């Protein structure tokens, strides 16, 4: 399994943590089309900045979550979605923190894994840390070395083995 990236969004739609392991695959075209920057006759967009990528991910999960609730009722939950190139996994805590992981398409549901990251890493190293802010205004993210190390070790040991 390949993990491309991991994001945490707070209840104010701010990305408070992001980590990338591998770049997401792009759509494929012929070599001649890719050589001149065109695929199917259209120019390829430039790579997004980290902030723009996080905004795009949040907008996607926000829209899909609302669509699932409107179509299926308030008890329905958005868990994941798959494209031809990646799969996005989603977990929302009771305090409206949103944990998002982007993986390859062959990965099974990671809702339990995201819950484990929340309970065993985020709560232990961020919430219980007296030096960590309760709110993250203006996009000030999680700045806890133990949390970052824990996420890195957890993903490498559990998911990339």
Short mmCIF file of N, CA and C in Angstrom, two decimals:
data_model
loop_
_atom_site.label_atom_id
_atom_site.label_comp_id
_atom_site.label_asym_id
_atom_site.label_seq_id
_atom_site.Cartn_x
_atom_site.Cartn_y
_atom_site.Cartn_z
N UNK A 1 0.84 -1.18 0.00
CA UNK A 1 0.00 0.00 0.00
C UNK A 1 0.88 1.24 0.00
N UNK A 2 0.42 2.25 -0.70
CA UNK A 2 1.15 3.51 -0.78
C UNK A 2 0.29 4.59 -0.13
N UNK A 3 0.89 5.33 0.80
CA UNK A 3 0.22 6.47 1.41
C UNK A 3 0.81 7.72 0.77
N UNK A 4 -0.06 8.52 0.17
CA UNK A 4 0.41 9.73 -0.50
C UNK A 4 0.48 10.91 0.46
N UNK A 5 -0.59 11.13 1.24
CA UNK A 5 -0.59 12.28 2.15
C UNK A 5 -1.60 12.10 3.26
N UNK A 6 -1.45 12.96 4.28
CA UNK A 6 -2.31 12.91 5.46
C UNK A 6 -2.57 14.36 5.90
N UNK A 7 -3.83 14.67 6.21
CA UNK A 7 -4.22 16.03 6.60
C UNK A 7 -5.09 15.97 7.84
N UNK A 8 -5.00 17.02 8.66
CA UNK A 8 -5.94 17.24 9.76
C UNK A 8 -6.49 18.65 9.60
N UNK A 9 -7.83 18.76 9.62
CA UNK A 9 -8.51 20.05 9.54
C UNK A 9 -9.26 20.28 10.84
N UNK A 10 -9.22 21.53 11.34
CA UNK A 10 -9.97 21.85 12.55
C UNK A 10 -11.41 22.22 12.20
N UNK A 11 -12.17 22.59 13.20
CA UNK A 11 -13.59 22.89 12.98
C UNK A 11 -13.80 24.21 12.25
N UNK A 12 -12.75 24.99 12.06
CA UNK A 12 -12.84 26.25 11.33
C UNK A 12 -12.33 26.12 9.89
N UNK A 13 -12.20 24.89 9.41
CA UNK A 13 -11.77 24.59 8.04
C UNK A 13 -10.31 24.94 7.79
N UNK A 14 -9.51 25.06 8.82
CA UNK A 14 -8.09 25.35 8.68
C UNK A 14 -7.31 24.03 8.69
N UNK A 15 -6.36 23.92 7.80
CA UNK A 15 -5.49 22.74 7.80
C UNK A 15 -4.45 22.94 8.90
N UNK A 16 -4.53 22.12 9.94
CA UNK A 16 -3.61 22.29 11.07
C UNK A 16 -2.45 21.31 11.02
N UNK A 17 -2.52 20.33 10.11
CA UNK A 17 -1.41 19.40 9.95
C UNK A 17 -1.46 18.79 8.56
N UNK A 18 -0.32 18.69 7.92
CA UNK A 18 -0.24 17.99 6.63
C UNK A 18 1.12 17.33 6.51
N UNK A 19 1.09 16.16 5.94
CA UNK A 19 2.31 15.39 5.74
C UNK A 19 2.19 14.65 4.42
N UNK A 20 3.21 14.75 3.59
CA UNK A 20 3.23 14.04 2.31
C UNK A 20 4.34 13.00 2.34
N UNK A 21 4.01 11.81 1.85
CA UNK A 21 5.01 10.76 1.75
C UNK A 21 5.44 10.53 0.31
N UNK A 22 4.49 10.48 -0.60
CA UNK A 22 4.78 10.23 -2.01
C UNK A 22 3.87 11.11 -2.85
N UNK A 23 4.33 11.55 -4.01
CA UNK A 23 3.45 12.37 -4.85
C UNK A 23 2.33 11.50 -5.44
N UNK A 24 1.15 12.10 -5.57
CA UNK A 24 0.03 11.40 -6.18
C UNK A 24 0.31 11.21 -7.66
N UNK A 25 -0.14 10.08 -8.22
CA UNK A 25 0.07 9.88 -9.65
C UNK A 25 -0.78 10.85 -10.46
N UNK A 26 -0.31 11.17 -11.64
CA UNK A 26 -1.06 12.05 -12.54
C UNK A 26 -1.63 11.22 -13.66
N UNK A 27 -2.58 11.79 -14.39
CA UNK A 27 -3.17 11.06 -15.51
C UNK A 27 -2.11 10.82 -16.56
N UNK A 28 -2.25 9.71 -17.28
CA UNK A 28 -1.24 9.33 -18.25
C UNK A 28 -1.70 9.69 -19.65
N UNK A 29 -0.77 10.07 -20.46
CA UNK A 29 -1.00 10.35 -21.87
C UNK A 29 0.18 9.81 -22.64
N UNK A 30 0.17 9.95 -23.95
CA UNK A 30 1.29 9.46 -24.74
C UNK A 30 2.52 10.32 -24.47
N UNK A 31 3.68 9.75 -24.73
CA UNK A 31 4.93 10.49 -24.47
C UNK A 31 5.03 11.74 -25.32
N UNK A 32 4.54 11.69 -26.54
CA UNK A 32 4.62 12.87 -27.40
C UNK A 32 3.73 13.98 -26.87
N UNK A 33 2.58 13.60 -26.32
CA UNK A 33 1.69 14.61 -25.76
C UNK A 33 2.28 15.19 -24.48
N UNK A 34 2.87 14.32 -23.66
CA UNK A 34 3.43 14.81 -22.42
C UNK A 34 4.68 15.65 -22.66
N UNK A 35 5.41 15.36 -23.71
CA UNK A 35 6.65 16.09 -23.98
C UNK A 35 6.37 17.55 -24.28
N UNK A 36 5.27 17.86 -24.96
CA UNK A 36 4.99 19.26 -25.26
C UNK A 36 4.05 19.90 -24.23
N UNK A 37 3.78 19.19 -23.11
CA UNK A 37 2.98 19.77 -22.04
C UNK A 37 1.48 19.63 -22.26
N UNK A 38 1.09 18.88 -23.28
CA UNK A 38 -0.33 18.71 -23.56
C UNK A 38 -0.72 17.25 -23.39
N UNK A 39 -1.86 17.03 -22.78
CA UNK A 39 -2.46 15.71 -22.71
C UNK A 39 -3.86 15.84 -23.24
N UNK A 40 -4.18 15.06 -24.26
CA UNK A 40 -5.48 15.14 -24.94
C UNK A 40 -5.73 16.54 -25.48
N UNK A 41 -4.69 17.22 -25.90
CA UNK A 41 -4.83 18.54 -26.51
C UNK A 41 -5.01 19.68 -25.52
N UNK A 42 -5.01 19.39 -24.23
CA UNK A 42 -5.20 20.44 -23.23
C UNK A 42 -3.93 20.61 -22.42
N UNK A 43 -3.56 21.84 -22.09
CA UNK A 43 -2.36 22.04 -21.27
C UNK A 43 -2.58 21.47 -19.87
N UNK A 44 -1.54 20.91 -19.29
CA UNK A 44 -1.61 20.35 -17.95
C UNK A 44 -1.47 21.45 -16.91
N UNK A 45 -2.28 21.39 -15.85
CA UNK A 45 -2.16 22.41 -14.81
C UNK A 45 -0.85 22.25 -14.04
N UNK A 46 -0.37 23.36 -13.52
CA UNK A 46 0.85 23.30 -12.73
C UNK A 46 0.53 22.67 -11.38
N UNK A 47 1.55 22.18 -10.72
CA UNK A 47 1.37 21.56 -9.42
C UNK A 47 0.86 22.59 -8.42
N UNK A 48 -0.05 22.15 -7.58
CA UNK A 48 -0.63 23.05 -6.57
C UNK A 48 0.33 23.25 -5.42
N UNK A 49 0.23 24.40 -4.79
CA UNK A 49 1.01 24.62 -3.58
C UNK A 49 0.40 23.78 -2.46
N UNK A 50 1.13 23.63 -1.37
CA UNK A 50 0.63 22.81 -0.26
C UNK A 50 -0.67 23.39 0.30
N UNK A 51 -0.77 24.71 0.38
CA UNK A 51 -1.99 25.33 0.90
C UNK A 51 -3.17 25.13 -0.04
N UNK A 52 -2.92 25.28 -1.35
CA UNK A 52 -3.99 25.08 -2.31
C UNK A 52 -4.45 23.63 -2.34
N UNK A 53 -3.50 22.71 -2.20
CA UNK A 53 -3.84 21.29 -2.16
C UNK A 53 -4.73 21.00 -0.96
N UNK A 54 -4.39 21.56 0.20
CA UNK A 54 -5.18 21.34 1.41
C UNK A 54 -6.59 21.95 1.26
N UNK A 55 -6.68 23.12 0.65
CA UNK A 55 -7.99 23.73 0.42
C UNK A 55 -8.84 22.89 -0.51
N UNK A 56 -8.23 22.35 -1.54
CA UNK A 56 -8.94 21.49 -2.48
C UNK A 56 -9.44 20.22 -1.80
N UNK A 57 -8.60 19.61 -0.98
CA UNK A 57 -9.00 18.41 -0.24
C UNK A 57 -10.16 18.74 0.69
N UNK A 58 -10.08 19.85 1.44
CA UNK A 58 -11.16 20.20 2.36
C UNK A 58 -12.45 20.48 1.60
N UNK A 59 -12.37 21.20 0.50
CA UNK A 59 -13.56 21.49 -0.29
C UNK A 59 -14.22 20.22 -0.80
N UNK A 60 -13.41 19.26 -1.19
CA UNK A 60 -13.94 17.99 -1.67
C UNK A 60 -14.66 17.24 -0.56
N UNK A 61 -14.03 17.11 0.61
CA UNK A 61 -14.69 16.35 1.67
C UNK A 61 -15.91 17.09 2.20
N UNK A 62 -15.85 18.42 2.24
CA UNK A 62 -17.00 19.20 2.70
C UNK A 62 -18.19 18.97 1.77
N UNK A 63 -17.96 19.04 0.46
CA UNK A 63 -19.03 18.86 -0.51
C UNK A 63 -19.58 17.45 -0.48
N UNK A 64 -18.70 16.46 -0.46
CA UNK A 64 -19.16 15.08 -0.45
C UNK A 64 -19.89 14.72 0.84
N UNK A 65 -19.41 15.22 1.96
CA UNK A 65 -20.07 14.95 3.24
C UNK A 65 -21.48 15.54 3.24
N UNK A 66 -21.63 16.77 2.75
CA UNK A 66 -22.95 17.39 2.69
C UNK A 66 -23.87 16.67 1.72
N UNK A 67 -23.34 16.23 0.59
CA UNK A 67 -24.15 15.50 -0.39
C UNK A 67 -24.64 14.17 0.20
N UNK A 68 -23.77 13.46 0.90
CA UNK A 68 -24.16 12.18 1.51
C UNK A 68 -25.25 12.41 2.55
N UNK A 69 -25.13 13.45 3.34
CA UNK A 69 -26.15 13.72 4.37
C UNK A 69 -27.48 14.12 3.76
N UNK A 70 -27.46 14.88 2.65
CA UNK A 70 -28.72 15.28 2.02
C UNK A 70 -29.40 14.12 1.31
N UNK A 71 -28.62 13.26 0.69
CA UNK A 71 -29.20 12.14 -0.04
C UNK A 71 -29.59 10.98 0.87
N UNK A 72 -28.80 10.75 1.91
CA UNK A 72 -29.03 9.58 2.76
C UNK A 72 -29.62 9.87 4.11
N UNK A 73 -29.72 11.10 4.50
CA UNK A 73 -30.22 11.44 5.82
C UNK A 73 -29.10 11.78 6.78
N UNK A 74 -29.47 12.29 7.93
CA UNK A 74 -28.49 12.75 8.92
C UNK A 74 -27.64 11.62 9.50
N UNK A 75 -28.16 10.39 9.47
CA UNK A 75 -27.41 9.28 10.06
C UNK A 75 -26.35 8.70 9.12
N UNK A 76 -26.39 9.07 7.86
CA UNK A 76 -25.41 8.56 6.90
C UNK A 76 -24.09 9.29 7.07
N UNK A 77 -22.99 8.57 6.83
CA UNK A 77 -21.66 9.15 6.99
C UNK A 77 -20.84 8.94 5.73
N UNK A 78 -20.05 9.95 5.41
CA UNK A 78 -19.09 9.86 4.32
C UNK A 78 -17.82 9.23 4.87
N UNK A 79 -17.36 8.14 4.26
CA UNK A 79 -16.20 7.42 4.77
C UNK A 79 -15.00 7.55 3.83
N UNK A 80 -15.23 7.33 2.53
CA UNK A 80 -14.13 7.40 1.57
C UNK A 80 -14.68 7.53 0.17
N UNK A 81 -13.82 7.90 -0.75
CA UNK A 81 -14.16 7.84 -2.17
C UNK A 81 -12.92 7.47 -2.96
N UNK A 82 -13.14 6.90 -4.12
CA UNK A 82 -12.05 6.39 -4.93
C UNK A 82 -12.14 6.99 -6.34
N UNK A 83 -10.99 7.37 -6.86
CA UNK A 83 -10.90 7.76 -8.27
C UNK A 83 -10.07 6.68 -8.97
N UNK A 84 -9.73 6.91 -10.19
CA UNK A 84 -8.89 5.96 -10.90
C UNK A 84 -7.44 5.98 -10.45
N UNK A 85 -7.05 7.02 -9.67
CA UNK A 85 -5.65 7.17 -9.31
C UNK A 85 -5.37 7.21 -7.82
N UNK A 86 -6.37 7.46 -7.00
CA UNK A 86 -6.14 7.49 -5.55
C UNK A 86 -7.46 7.22 -4.81
N UNK A 87 -7.34 6.98 -3.51
CA UNK A 87 -8.50 6.80 -2.65
C UNK A 87 -8.34 7.73 -1.45
N UNK A 88 -9.39 8.47 -1.14
CA UNK A 88 -9.38 9.40 -0.02
C UNK A 88 -10.19 8.79 1.12
N UNK A 89 -9.58 8.71 2.31
CA UNK A 89 -10.22 8.16 3.51
C UNK A 89 -10.50 9.31 4.47
N UNK A 90 -11.65 9.24 5.16
CA UNK A 90 -12.11 10.37 5.97
C UNK A 90 -12.61 9.88 7.32
N UNK A 91 -12.24 10.60 8.36
CA UNK A 91 -12.76 10.33 9.71
C UNK A 91 -12.99 11.68 10.39
N UNK A 92 -14.18 11.87 10.96
CA UNK A 92 -14.49 13.10 11.67
C UNK A 92 -14.74 12.78 13.13
N UNK A 93 -14.11 13.53 14.01
CA UNK A 93 -14.24 13.31 15.45
C UNK A 93 -15.48 14.03 15.97
N UNK A 94 -15.91 13.73 17.19
CA UNK A 94 -17.05 14.46 17.78
C UNK A 94 -16.80 15.95 17.95
N UNK A 95 -15.54 16.36 17.98
CA UNK A 95 -15.20 17.78 18.10
C UNK A 95 -14.97 18.44 16.75
N UNK A 96 -15.38 17.79 15.69
CA UNK A 96 -15.31 18.29 14.31
C UNK A 96 -13.90 18.42 13.76
N UNK A 97 -12.95 17.67 14.30
CA UNK A 97 -11.65 17.55 13.65
C UNK A 97 -11.82 16.56 12.52
N UNK A 98 -11.20 16.84 11.39
CA UNK A 98 -11.32 15.97 10.23
C UNK A 98 -9.96 15.41 9.88
N UNK A 99 -9.85 14.08 9.88
CA UNK A 99 -8.63 13.38 9.54
C UNK A 99 -8.80 12.80 8.14
N UNK A 100 -7.87 13.12 7.24
CA UNK A 100 -7.98 12.71 5.85
C UNK A 100 -6.66 12.07 5.43
N UNK A 101 -6.76 10.88 4.82
CA UNK A 101 -5.57 10.21 4.31
C UNK A 101 -5.82 9.84 2.85
N UNK A 102 -4.83 10.14 2.00
CA UNK A 102 -4.92 9.83 0.57
C UNK A 102 -3.94 8.68 0.30
N UNK A 103 -4.48 7.58 -0.27
CA UNK A 103 -3.68 6.39 -0.53
C UNK A 103 -3.89 5.92 -1.97
N UNK A 104 -3.25 4.81 -2.31
CA UNK A 104 -3.48 4.21 -3.62
C UNK A 104 -4.87 3.57 -3.64
N UNK A 105 -5.33 3.17 -4.81
CA UNK A 105 -6.70 2.70 -4.97
C UNK A 105 -6.95 1.31 -4.41
N UNK A 106 -5.92 0.54 -4.18
CA UNK A 106 -6.09 -0.84 -3.71
C UNK A 106 -6.27 -0.94 -2.20
N UNK A 107 -6.18 0.16 -1.50
CA UNK A 107 -6.25 0.17 -0.05
C UNK A 107 -7.69 -0.03 0.44
N UNK A 108 -7.85 -0.86 1.46
CA UNK A 108 -9.16 -1.02 2.09
C UNK A 108 -9.49 0.21 2.93
N UNK A 109 -10.66 0.22 3.52
CA UNK A 109 -11.12 1.34 4.34
C UNK A 109 -10.17 1.59 5.52
N UNK A 110 -9.76 2.83 5.72
CA UNK A 110 -8.83 3.19 6.80
C UNK A 110 -9.49 3.99 7.91
N UNK A 111 -10.79 3.93 8.02
CA UNK A 111 -11.49 4.67 9.07
C UNK A 111 -10.98 4.30 10.46
N UNK A 112 -10.76 3.02 10.70
CA UNK A 112 -10.26 2.57 12.01
C UNK A 112 -8.84 3.07 12.24
N UNK A 113 -8.03 3.08 11.20
CA UNK A 113 -6.65 3.58 11.30
C UNK A 113 -6.65 5.06 11.65
N UNK A 114 -7.50 5.84 10.98
CA UNK A 114 -7.59 7.27 11.28
C UNK A 114 -8.08 7.50 12.71
N UNK A 115 -9.01 6.66 13.16
CA UNK A 115 -9.48 6.76 14.55
C UNK A 115 -8.32 6.45 15.52
N UNK A 116 -7.51 5.46 15.20
CA UNK A 116 -6.36 5.14 16.05
C UNK A 116 -5.35 6.29 16.09
N UNK A 117 -5.12 6.93 14.96
CA UNK A 117 -4.22 8.09 14.94
C UNK A 117 -4.77 9.19 15.84
N UNK A 118 -6.09 9.40 15.78
CA UNK A 118 -6.71 10.42 16.62
C UNK A 118 -6.55 10.08 18.10
N UNK A 119 -6.94 8.87 18.48
CA UNK A 119 -6.96 8.49 19.90
C UNK A 119 -5.56 8.32 20.48
N UNK A 120 -4.72 7.58 19.78
CA UNK A 120 -3.43 7.24 20.38
C UNK A 120 -2.33 8.27 20.12
N UNK A 121 -2.47 9.09 19.10
CA UNK A 121 -1.42 10.08 18.82
C UNK A 121 -1.89 11.51 19.05
N UNK A 122 -2.98 11.90 18.40
CA UNK A 122 -3.42 13.29 18.51
C UNK A 122 -3.84 13.64 19.95
N UNK A 123 -4.66 12.80 20.54
CA UNK A 123 -5.12 13.09 21.91
C UNK A 123 -3.95 13.03 22.89
N UNK A 124 -3.10 12.03 22.75
CA UNK A 124 -1.99 11.86 23.69
C UNK A 124 -0.93 12.95 23.58
N UNK A 125 -0.58 13.35 22.35
CA UNK A 125 0.55 14.27 22.18
C UNK A 125 0.16 15.72 21.91
N UNK A 126 -1.07 15.95 21.47
CA UNK A 126 -1.48 17.32 21.17
C UNK A 126 -2.50 17.82 22.18
N UNK A 127 -3.57 17.09 22.37
CA UNK A 127 -4.63 17.54 23.28
C UNK A 127 -4.13 17.58 24.73
N UNK A 128 -3.41 16.57 25.15
CA UNK A 128 -2.93 16.50 26.54
C UNK A 128 -1.66 17.30 26.78
N UNK A 129 -1.12 17.92 25.76
CA UNK A 129 0.10 18.71 25.89
C UNK A 129 -0.28 20.11 26.37
N UNK A 130 0.18 20.52 27.55
CA UNK A 130 -0.19 21.85 28.05
C UNK A 130 0.41 23.00 27.24
N UNK A 131 1.44 22.73 26.45
CA UNK A 131 2.05 23.78 25.64
C UNK A 131 1.39 23.92 24.26
N UNK A 132 0.53 23.00 23.91
CA UNK A 132 -0.14 23.03 22.62
C UNK A 132 -1.40 23.89 22.71
N UNK A 133 -1.62 24.78 21.75
CA UNK A 133 -2.82 25.63 21.82
C UNK A 133 -4.10 24.82 21.62
N UNK A 134 -5.19 25.28 22.24
CA UNK A 134 -6.48 24.60 22.09
C UNK A 134 -7.03 24.87 20.70
N UNK A 135 -6.97 26.09 20.27
CA UNK A 135 -7.40 26.48 18.92
C UNK A 135 -6.15 26.77 18.09
N UNK A 136 -6.30 26.70 16.79
CA UNK A 136 -5.19 26.95 15.88
C UNK A 136 -5.58 28.09 14.94
N UNK A 137 -5.62 29.34 15.45
CA UNK A 137 -6.09 30.45 14.62
C UNK A 137 -5.12 30.77 13.49
N UNK A 138 -5.69 31.14 12.36
CA UNK A 138 -4.88 31.56 11.23
C UNK A 138 -4.04 30.46 10.62
N UNK A 139 -4.43 29.22 10.84
CA UNK A 139 -3.71 28.12 10.24
C UNK A 139 -2.44 27.72 10.97
N UNK A 140 -2.27 28.23 12.20
CA UNK A 140 -1.12 27.78 12.99
C UNK A 140 -1.34 26.31 13.28
N UNK A 141 -0.48 25.50 12.79
CA UNK A 141 -0.71 24.07 12.84
C UNK A 141 -0.20 23.40 14.09
N UNK A 142 -0.34 22.10 14.08
CA UNK A 142 0.15 21.27 15.17
C UNK A 142 1.67 21.32 15.12
N UNK A 143 2.26 21.76 16.20
CA UNK A 143 3.71 21.88 16.26
C UNK A 143 4.21 21.05 17.43
N UNK A 144 4.12 19.74 17.26
CA UNK A 144 4.52 18.83 18.33
C UNK A 144 5.39 17.74 17.71
N UNK A 145 6.64 17.74 18.07
CA UNK A 145 7.59 16.80 17.50
C UNK A 145 7.21 15.35 17.80
N UNK A 146 6.70 15.08 18.99
CA UNK A 146 6.31 13.72 19.35
C UNK A 146 5.15 13.23 18.48
N UNK A 147 4.19 14.12 18.19
CA UNK A 147 3.07 13.76 17.32
C UNK A 147 3.57 13.45 15.91
N UNK A 148 4.42 14.31 15.37
CA UNK A 148 4.94 14.11 14.02
C UNK A 148 5.73 12.81 13.92
N UNK A 149 6.55 12.55 14.90
CA UNK A 149 7.33 11.31 14.92
C UNK A 149 6.40 10.11 15.05
N UNK A 150 5.39 10.22 15.89
CA UNK A 150 4.43 9.14 16.07
C UNK A 150 3.65 8.83 14.80
N UNK A 151 3.22 9.86 14.09
CA UNK A 151 2.50 9.65 12.82
C UNK A 151 3.42 8.98 11.82
N UNK A 152 4.64 9.45 11.71
CA UNK A 152 5.60 8.87 10.78
C UNK A 152 5.83 7.39 11.08
N UNK A 153 6.08 7.06 12.34
CA UNK A 153 6.33 5.67 12.72
C UNK A 153 5.07 4.82 12.53
N UNK A 154 3.90 5.34 12.89
CA UNK A 154 2.67 4.59 12.77
C UNK A 154 2.37 4.27 11.32
N UNK A 155 2.50 5.24 10.44
CA UNK A 155 2.22 5.01 9.03
C UNK A 155 3.24 4.05 8.42
N UNK A 156 4.51 4.24 8.73
CA UNK A 156 5.53 3.35 8.18
C UNK A 156 5.37 1.92 8.69
N UNK A 157 5.05 1.75 9.96
CA UNK A 157 4.94 0.40 10.53
C UNK A 157 3.62 -0.28 10.15
N UNK A 158 2.53 0.45 10.18
CA UNK A 158 1.22 -0.16 9.98
C UNK A 158 0.80 -0.24 8.53
N UNK A 159 1.06 0.81 7.77
CA UNK A 159 0.46 0.90 6.45
C UNK A 159 1.42 0.62 5.31
N UNK A 160 2.67 0.92 5.47
CA UNK A 160 3.59 0.79 4.33
C UNK A 160 4.41 -0.49 4.39
N UNK A 161 4.04 -1.40 5.27
CA UNK A 161 4.80 -2.66 5.37
C UNK A 161 4.27 -3.69 4.41
#
